[in-house]
CSV table of C-alpha atoms in Angstrom, one decimal:
chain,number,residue,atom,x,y,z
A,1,UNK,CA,-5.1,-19.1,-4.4
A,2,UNK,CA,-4.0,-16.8,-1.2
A,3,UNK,CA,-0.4,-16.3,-2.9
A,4,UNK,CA,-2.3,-15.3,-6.6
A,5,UNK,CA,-4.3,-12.8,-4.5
A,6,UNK,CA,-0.8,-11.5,-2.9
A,7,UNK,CA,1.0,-11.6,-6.3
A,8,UNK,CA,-2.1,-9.4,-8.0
A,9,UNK,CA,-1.8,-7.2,-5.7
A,10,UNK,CA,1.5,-6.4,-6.4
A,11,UNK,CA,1.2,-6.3,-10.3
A,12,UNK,CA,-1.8,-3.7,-9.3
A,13,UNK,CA,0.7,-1.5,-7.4
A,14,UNK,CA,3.1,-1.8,-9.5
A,15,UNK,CA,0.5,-0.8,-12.1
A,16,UNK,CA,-0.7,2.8,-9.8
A,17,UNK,CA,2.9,3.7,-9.6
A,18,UNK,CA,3.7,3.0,-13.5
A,19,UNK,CA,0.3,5.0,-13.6
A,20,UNK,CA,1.6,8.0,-12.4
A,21,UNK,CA,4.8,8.0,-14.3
A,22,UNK,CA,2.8,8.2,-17.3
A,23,UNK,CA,0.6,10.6,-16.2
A,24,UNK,CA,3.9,13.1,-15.5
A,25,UNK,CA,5.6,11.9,-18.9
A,26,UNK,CA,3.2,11.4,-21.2
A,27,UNK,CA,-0.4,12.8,-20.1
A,28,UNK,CA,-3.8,11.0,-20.1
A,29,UNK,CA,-5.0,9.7,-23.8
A,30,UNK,CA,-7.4,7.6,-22.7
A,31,UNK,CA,-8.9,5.5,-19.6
A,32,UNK,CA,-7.4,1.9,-20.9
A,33,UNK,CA,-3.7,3.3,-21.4
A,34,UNK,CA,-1.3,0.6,-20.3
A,35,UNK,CA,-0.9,1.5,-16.7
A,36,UNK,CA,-4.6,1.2,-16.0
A,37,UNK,CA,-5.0,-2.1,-17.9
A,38,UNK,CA,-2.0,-3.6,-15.5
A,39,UNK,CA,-4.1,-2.1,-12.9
A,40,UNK,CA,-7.5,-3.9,-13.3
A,41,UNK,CA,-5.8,-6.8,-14.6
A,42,UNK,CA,-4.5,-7.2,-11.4
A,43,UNK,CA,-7.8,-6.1,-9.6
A,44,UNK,CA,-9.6,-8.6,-11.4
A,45,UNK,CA,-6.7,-11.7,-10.8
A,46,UNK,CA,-7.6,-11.0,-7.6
A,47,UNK,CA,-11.0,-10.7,-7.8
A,48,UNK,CA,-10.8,-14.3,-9.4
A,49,UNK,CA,-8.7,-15.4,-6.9
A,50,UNK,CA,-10.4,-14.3,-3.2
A,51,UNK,CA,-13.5,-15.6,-4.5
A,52,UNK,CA,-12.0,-19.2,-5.9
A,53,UNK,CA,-10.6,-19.4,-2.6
A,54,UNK,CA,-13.9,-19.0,-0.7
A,55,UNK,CA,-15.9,-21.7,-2.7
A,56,UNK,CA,-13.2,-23.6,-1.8
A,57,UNK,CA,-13.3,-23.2,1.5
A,58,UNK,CA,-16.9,-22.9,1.8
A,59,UNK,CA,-16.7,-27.0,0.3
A,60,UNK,CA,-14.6,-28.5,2.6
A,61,UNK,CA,-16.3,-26.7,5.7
A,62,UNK,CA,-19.7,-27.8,4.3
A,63,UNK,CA,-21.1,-24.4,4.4
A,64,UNK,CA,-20.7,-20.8,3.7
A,65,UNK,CA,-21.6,-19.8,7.7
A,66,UNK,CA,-18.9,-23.1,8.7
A,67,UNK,CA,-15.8,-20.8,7.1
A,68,UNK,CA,-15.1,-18.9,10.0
A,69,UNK,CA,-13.0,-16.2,9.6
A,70,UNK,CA,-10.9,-17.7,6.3
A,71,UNK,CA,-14.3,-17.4,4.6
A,72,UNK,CA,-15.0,-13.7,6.0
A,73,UNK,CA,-11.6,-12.7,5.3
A,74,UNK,CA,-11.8,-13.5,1.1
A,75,UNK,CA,-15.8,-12.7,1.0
A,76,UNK,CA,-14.1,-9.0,2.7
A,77,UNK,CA,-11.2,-9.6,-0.2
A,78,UNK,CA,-13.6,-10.2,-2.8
A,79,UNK,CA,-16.1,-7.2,-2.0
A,80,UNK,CA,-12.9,-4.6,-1.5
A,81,UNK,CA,-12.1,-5.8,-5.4
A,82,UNK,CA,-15.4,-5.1,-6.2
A,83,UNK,CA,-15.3,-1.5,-4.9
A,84,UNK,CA,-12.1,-0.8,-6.5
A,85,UNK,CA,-13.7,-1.4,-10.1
A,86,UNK,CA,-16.4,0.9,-8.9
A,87,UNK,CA,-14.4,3.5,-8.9
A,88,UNK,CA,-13.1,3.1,-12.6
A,89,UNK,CA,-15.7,4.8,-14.4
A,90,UNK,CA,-16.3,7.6,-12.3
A,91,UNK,CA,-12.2,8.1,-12.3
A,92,UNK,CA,-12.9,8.2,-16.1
A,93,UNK,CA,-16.1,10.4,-15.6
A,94,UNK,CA,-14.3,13.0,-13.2
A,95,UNK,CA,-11.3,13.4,-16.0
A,96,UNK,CA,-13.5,14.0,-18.5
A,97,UNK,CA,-14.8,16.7,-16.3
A,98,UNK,CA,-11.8,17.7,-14.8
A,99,UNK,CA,-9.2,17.0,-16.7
A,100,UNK,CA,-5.5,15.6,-15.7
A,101,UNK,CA,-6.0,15.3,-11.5
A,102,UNK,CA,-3.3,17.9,-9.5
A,103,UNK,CA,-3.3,15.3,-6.3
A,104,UNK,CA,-4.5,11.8,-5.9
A,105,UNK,CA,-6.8,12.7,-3.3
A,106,UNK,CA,-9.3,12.7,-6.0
A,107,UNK,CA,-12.7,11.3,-4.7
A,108,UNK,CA,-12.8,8.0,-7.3
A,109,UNK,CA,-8.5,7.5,-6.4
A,110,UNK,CA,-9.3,7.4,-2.9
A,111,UNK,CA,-12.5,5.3,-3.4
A,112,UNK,CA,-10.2,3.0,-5.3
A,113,UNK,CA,-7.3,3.2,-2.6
A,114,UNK,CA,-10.1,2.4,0.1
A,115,UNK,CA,-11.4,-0.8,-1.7
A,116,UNK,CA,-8.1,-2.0,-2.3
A,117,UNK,CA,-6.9,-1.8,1.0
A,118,UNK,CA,-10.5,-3.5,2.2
A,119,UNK,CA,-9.0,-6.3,0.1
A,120,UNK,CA,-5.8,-6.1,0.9
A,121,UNK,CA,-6.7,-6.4,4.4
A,122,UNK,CA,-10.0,-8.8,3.8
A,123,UNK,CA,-6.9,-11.5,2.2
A,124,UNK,CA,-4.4,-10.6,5.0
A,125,UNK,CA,-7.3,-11.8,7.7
A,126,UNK,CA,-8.3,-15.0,5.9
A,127,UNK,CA,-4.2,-16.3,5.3
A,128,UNK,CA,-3.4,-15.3,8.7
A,129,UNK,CA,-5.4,-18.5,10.3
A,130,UNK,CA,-2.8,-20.3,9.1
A,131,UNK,CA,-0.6,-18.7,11.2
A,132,UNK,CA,0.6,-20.1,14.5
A,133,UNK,CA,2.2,-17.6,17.1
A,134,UNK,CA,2.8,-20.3,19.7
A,135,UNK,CA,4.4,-23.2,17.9
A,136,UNK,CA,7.3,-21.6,16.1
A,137,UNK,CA,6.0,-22.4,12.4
A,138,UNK,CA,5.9,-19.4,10.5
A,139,UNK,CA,5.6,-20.7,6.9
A,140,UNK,CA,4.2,-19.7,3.5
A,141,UNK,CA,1.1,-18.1,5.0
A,142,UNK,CA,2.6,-15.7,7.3
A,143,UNK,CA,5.6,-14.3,4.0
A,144,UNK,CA,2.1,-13.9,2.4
A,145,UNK,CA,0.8,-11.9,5.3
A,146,UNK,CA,3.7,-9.6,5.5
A,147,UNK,CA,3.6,-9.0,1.9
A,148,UNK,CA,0.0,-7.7,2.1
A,149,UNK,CA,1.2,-5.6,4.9
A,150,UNK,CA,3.7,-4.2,3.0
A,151,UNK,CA,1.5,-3.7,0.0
A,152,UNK,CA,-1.0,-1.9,2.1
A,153,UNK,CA,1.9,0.0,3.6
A,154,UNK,CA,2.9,1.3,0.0
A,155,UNK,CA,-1.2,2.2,-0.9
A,156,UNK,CA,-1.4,4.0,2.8
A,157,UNK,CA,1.7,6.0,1.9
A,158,UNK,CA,0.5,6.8,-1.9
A,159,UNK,CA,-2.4,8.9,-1.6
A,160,UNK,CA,0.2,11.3,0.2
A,161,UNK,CA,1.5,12.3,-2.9
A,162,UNK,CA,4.0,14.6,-2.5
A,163,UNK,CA,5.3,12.7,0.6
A,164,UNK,CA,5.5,9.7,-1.8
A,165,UNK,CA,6.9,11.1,-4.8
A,166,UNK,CA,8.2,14.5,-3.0
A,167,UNK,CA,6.9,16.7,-5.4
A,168,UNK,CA,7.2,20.0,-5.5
A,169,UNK,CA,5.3,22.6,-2.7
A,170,UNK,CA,5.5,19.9,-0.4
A,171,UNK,CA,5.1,21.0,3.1
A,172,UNK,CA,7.9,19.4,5.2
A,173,UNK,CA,6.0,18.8,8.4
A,174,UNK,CA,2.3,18.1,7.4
A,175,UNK,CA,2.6,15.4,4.9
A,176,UNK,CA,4.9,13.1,7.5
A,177,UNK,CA,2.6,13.7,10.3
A,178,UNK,CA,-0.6,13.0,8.1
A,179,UNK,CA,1.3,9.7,7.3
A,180,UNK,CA,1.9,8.8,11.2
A,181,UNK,CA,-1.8,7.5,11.7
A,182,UNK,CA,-1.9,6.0,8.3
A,183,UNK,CA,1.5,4.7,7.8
A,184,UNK,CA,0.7,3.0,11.6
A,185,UNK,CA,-2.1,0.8,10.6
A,186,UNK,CA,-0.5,-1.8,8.4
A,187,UNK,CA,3.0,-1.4,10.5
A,188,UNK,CA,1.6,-2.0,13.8
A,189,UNK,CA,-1.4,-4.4,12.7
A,190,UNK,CA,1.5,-6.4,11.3
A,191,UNK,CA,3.6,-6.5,14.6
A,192,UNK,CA,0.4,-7.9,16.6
A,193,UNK,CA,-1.1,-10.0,13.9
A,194,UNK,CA,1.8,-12.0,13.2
A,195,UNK,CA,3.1,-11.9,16.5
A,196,UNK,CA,6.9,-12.5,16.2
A,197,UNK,CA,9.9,-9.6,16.7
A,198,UNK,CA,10.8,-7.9,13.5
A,199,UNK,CA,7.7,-8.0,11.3
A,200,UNK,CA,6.9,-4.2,11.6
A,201,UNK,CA,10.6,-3.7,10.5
A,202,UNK,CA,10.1,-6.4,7.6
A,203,UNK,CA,7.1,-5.2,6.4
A,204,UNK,CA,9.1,-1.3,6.2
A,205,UNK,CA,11.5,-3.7,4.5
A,206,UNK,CA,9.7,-5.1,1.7
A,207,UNK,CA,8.1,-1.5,1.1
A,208,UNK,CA,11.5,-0.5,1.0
A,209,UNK,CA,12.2,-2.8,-1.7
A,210,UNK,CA,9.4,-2.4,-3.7
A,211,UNK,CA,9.5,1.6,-3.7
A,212,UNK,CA,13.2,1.3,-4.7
A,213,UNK,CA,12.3,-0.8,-7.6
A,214,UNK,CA,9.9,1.4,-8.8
A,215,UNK,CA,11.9,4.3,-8.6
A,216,UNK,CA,14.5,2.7,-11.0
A,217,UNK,CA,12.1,2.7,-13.2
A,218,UNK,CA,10.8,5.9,-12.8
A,219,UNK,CA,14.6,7.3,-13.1
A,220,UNK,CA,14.4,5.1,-16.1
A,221,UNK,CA,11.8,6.7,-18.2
A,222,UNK,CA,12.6,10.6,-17.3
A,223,UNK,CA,9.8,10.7,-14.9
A,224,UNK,CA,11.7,11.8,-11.5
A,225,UNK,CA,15.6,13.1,-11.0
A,226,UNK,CA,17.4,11.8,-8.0
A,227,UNK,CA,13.9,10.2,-5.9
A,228,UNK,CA,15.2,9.4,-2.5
A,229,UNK,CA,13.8,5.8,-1.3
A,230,UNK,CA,11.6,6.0,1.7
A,231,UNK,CA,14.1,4.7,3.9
A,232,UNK,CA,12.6,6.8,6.8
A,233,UNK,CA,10.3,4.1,7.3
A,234,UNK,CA,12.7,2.1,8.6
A,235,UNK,CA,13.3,4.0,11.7
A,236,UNK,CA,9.8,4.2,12.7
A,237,UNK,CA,8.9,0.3,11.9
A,238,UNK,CA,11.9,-0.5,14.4
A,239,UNK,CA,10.5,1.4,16.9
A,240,UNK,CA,7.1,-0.2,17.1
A,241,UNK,CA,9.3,-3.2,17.1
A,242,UNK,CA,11.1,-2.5,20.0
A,243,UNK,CA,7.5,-0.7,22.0
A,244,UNK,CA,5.9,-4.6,21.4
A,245,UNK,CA,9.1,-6.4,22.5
A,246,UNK,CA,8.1,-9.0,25.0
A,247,UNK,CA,4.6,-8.0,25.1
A,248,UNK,CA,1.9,-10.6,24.7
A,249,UNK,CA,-1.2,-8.9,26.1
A,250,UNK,CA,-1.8,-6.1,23.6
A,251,UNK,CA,-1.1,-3.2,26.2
A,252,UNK,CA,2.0,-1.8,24.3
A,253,UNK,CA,0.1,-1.5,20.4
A,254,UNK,CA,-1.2,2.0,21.9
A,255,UNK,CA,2.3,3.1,23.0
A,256,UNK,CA,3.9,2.0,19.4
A,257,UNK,CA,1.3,3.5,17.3
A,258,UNK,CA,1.8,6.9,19.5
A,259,UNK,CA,6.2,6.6,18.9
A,260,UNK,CA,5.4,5.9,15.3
A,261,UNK,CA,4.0,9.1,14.3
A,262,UNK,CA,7.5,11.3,15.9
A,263,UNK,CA,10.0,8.7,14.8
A,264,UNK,CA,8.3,9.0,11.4
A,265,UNK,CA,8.5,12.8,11.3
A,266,UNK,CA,12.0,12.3,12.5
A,267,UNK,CA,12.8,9.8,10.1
A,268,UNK,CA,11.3,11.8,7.0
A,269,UNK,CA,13.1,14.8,7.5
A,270,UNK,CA,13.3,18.4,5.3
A,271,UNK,CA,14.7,17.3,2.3
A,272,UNK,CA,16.7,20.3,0.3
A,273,UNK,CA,15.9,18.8,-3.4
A,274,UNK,CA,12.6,18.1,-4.9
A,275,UNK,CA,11.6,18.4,-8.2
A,276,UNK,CA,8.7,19.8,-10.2
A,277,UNK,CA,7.2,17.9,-13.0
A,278,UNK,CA,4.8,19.2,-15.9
A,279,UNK,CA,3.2,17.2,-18.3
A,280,UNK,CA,5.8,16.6,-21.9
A,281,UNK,CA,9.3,18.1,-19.8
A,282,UNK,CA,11.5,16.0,-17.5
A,283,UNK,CA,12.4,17.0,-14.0
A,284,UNK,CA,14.7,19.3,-12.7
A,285,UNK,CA,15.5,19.9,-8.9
A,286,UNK,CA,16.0,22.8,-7.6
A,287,UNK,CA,15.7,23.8,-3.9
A,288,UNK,CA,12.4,23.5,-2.3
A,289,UNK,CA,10.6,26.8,-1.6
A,290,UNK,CA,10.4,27.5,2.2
């Protein structure tokens, strides 16, 4: 049930990217266009899933209190899901009163972010006590924590728009130091919680991945000309790696969260191309406005 949560989450991402896209390309028609169906269709596989896995586990502990933290992690799971619908209608309510949304720091998208990443993080908690640190067995549950890492990684790094998607206007200095503190969480929560060299930098890795994939399709339909992966990540992920090298007692997560915010900033950089997208037109770059 833990890797259906991890795979939903996934299909949801993809989904909030694809989301965008069509907002740029085609407009907004109607709430249930195909993006937001893959969206809650993912919210609700998950939904399904967190709480399948906590009957589960409530049976063979005997009861509900017995579950320890596996059974607060997917009641967290379940109840981040939960808000994430919430937000749907009033998404659909503030667009009929708004119209198409300018940013995604909209108050129903970042309602929607926030109870995602409660689950995300709810799911993360409950797989990771199958995770032993000490005894050299990584194994399935500890790829499924990194995954959800990763994903919530990608959401952290998504409501910064125009960092994300390097939009047009885009201020070159606040945007990567807004994402230090978020971008931080997940990467150095990752590092600690699994416990092993190199899972800050594999988390960045997977993001990597998964950002690169979606910007082939982006490239794909028209959306975005010439979007440069967020390799920049990269940088900073390896440097939290290398602040927790050796540590065991917790005293270095302060010092890499404070280096990832700099070698993030460093990492992302002034680009000289962005590009401006209207509703109906494609994309053209053009240098970025000082």
């Amino acid at each position: 049930m833990g890797t259906l949560g991890v795979v939903a989450v996934f299909v949801a991402l993809a989904g909030v990217y694809w989301d965008v896209s069509w907002h740029v390309t085609i407009g907004r028609e109607t709430f249930w266009v195909p993006p937001h169906r893959l969206i809650y269709s993912g919210t609700a596989v998950f939904f399904v899933a967190t709480v399948c896995a906590l009957s589960l586990t409530r049976r063979r502990a005997g009861s509900l209190w017995a579950t320890g933290r596996a059974g607060a992690g997917f009641a967290v799971a379940a109840l981040g899901s939960m808000i994430q619908v919430s937000a749907a209608p009033l998404d659909d309510l503030w667009h009929e009163m708004y119209g198409l949304d300018v940013t995604v720091w909209s108050p129903p998208h970042l309602m929607g972010a926030a109870g995602a990443l409660v689950g995300i993080y709810g799911l993360a908690t409950a797989l990771g006590t199958g995770l032993h640190r000490d005894e050299g067995s990584f194994g399935w549950a500890g790829v499924n924590v990194l995954l959800l890492f990763a994903a919530a990684l990608s959401l952290s790094l998504f409501v910064l728009g125009p960092l994300d998607f390097r939009l047009d206007r885009r201020d070159a200095l606040f945007y990567p130091l807004l994402a230090g503190p978020l971008a931080a969480i997940p990467i150095v929560a990752a590092a600690r919680y699994v416990g092993r060299f190199g899972a800050a930098t594999a988390v960045a890795l997977v993001y990597v991945g998964f950002r690169v994939v979606a910007l082939g399709i982006f490239v794909g339909m028209g959306a975005f000309e010439n979007p440069g992966p967020p390799v920049f990540v990269l940088l900073a992920a390896l440097t939290v790696d290398l602040a927790l090298l050796g540590r065991k007692d917790g005293r270095g997560v302060l010092g890499a969260a404070v280096l990832f915010g700099p070698a993030l900033v460093l990492g992302s950089g002034p680009s000289g191309r962005s590009c401006r997208c209207r509703t109906g037109s494609r994309c053209r770059s053009r240098p970025r406005s000082p």
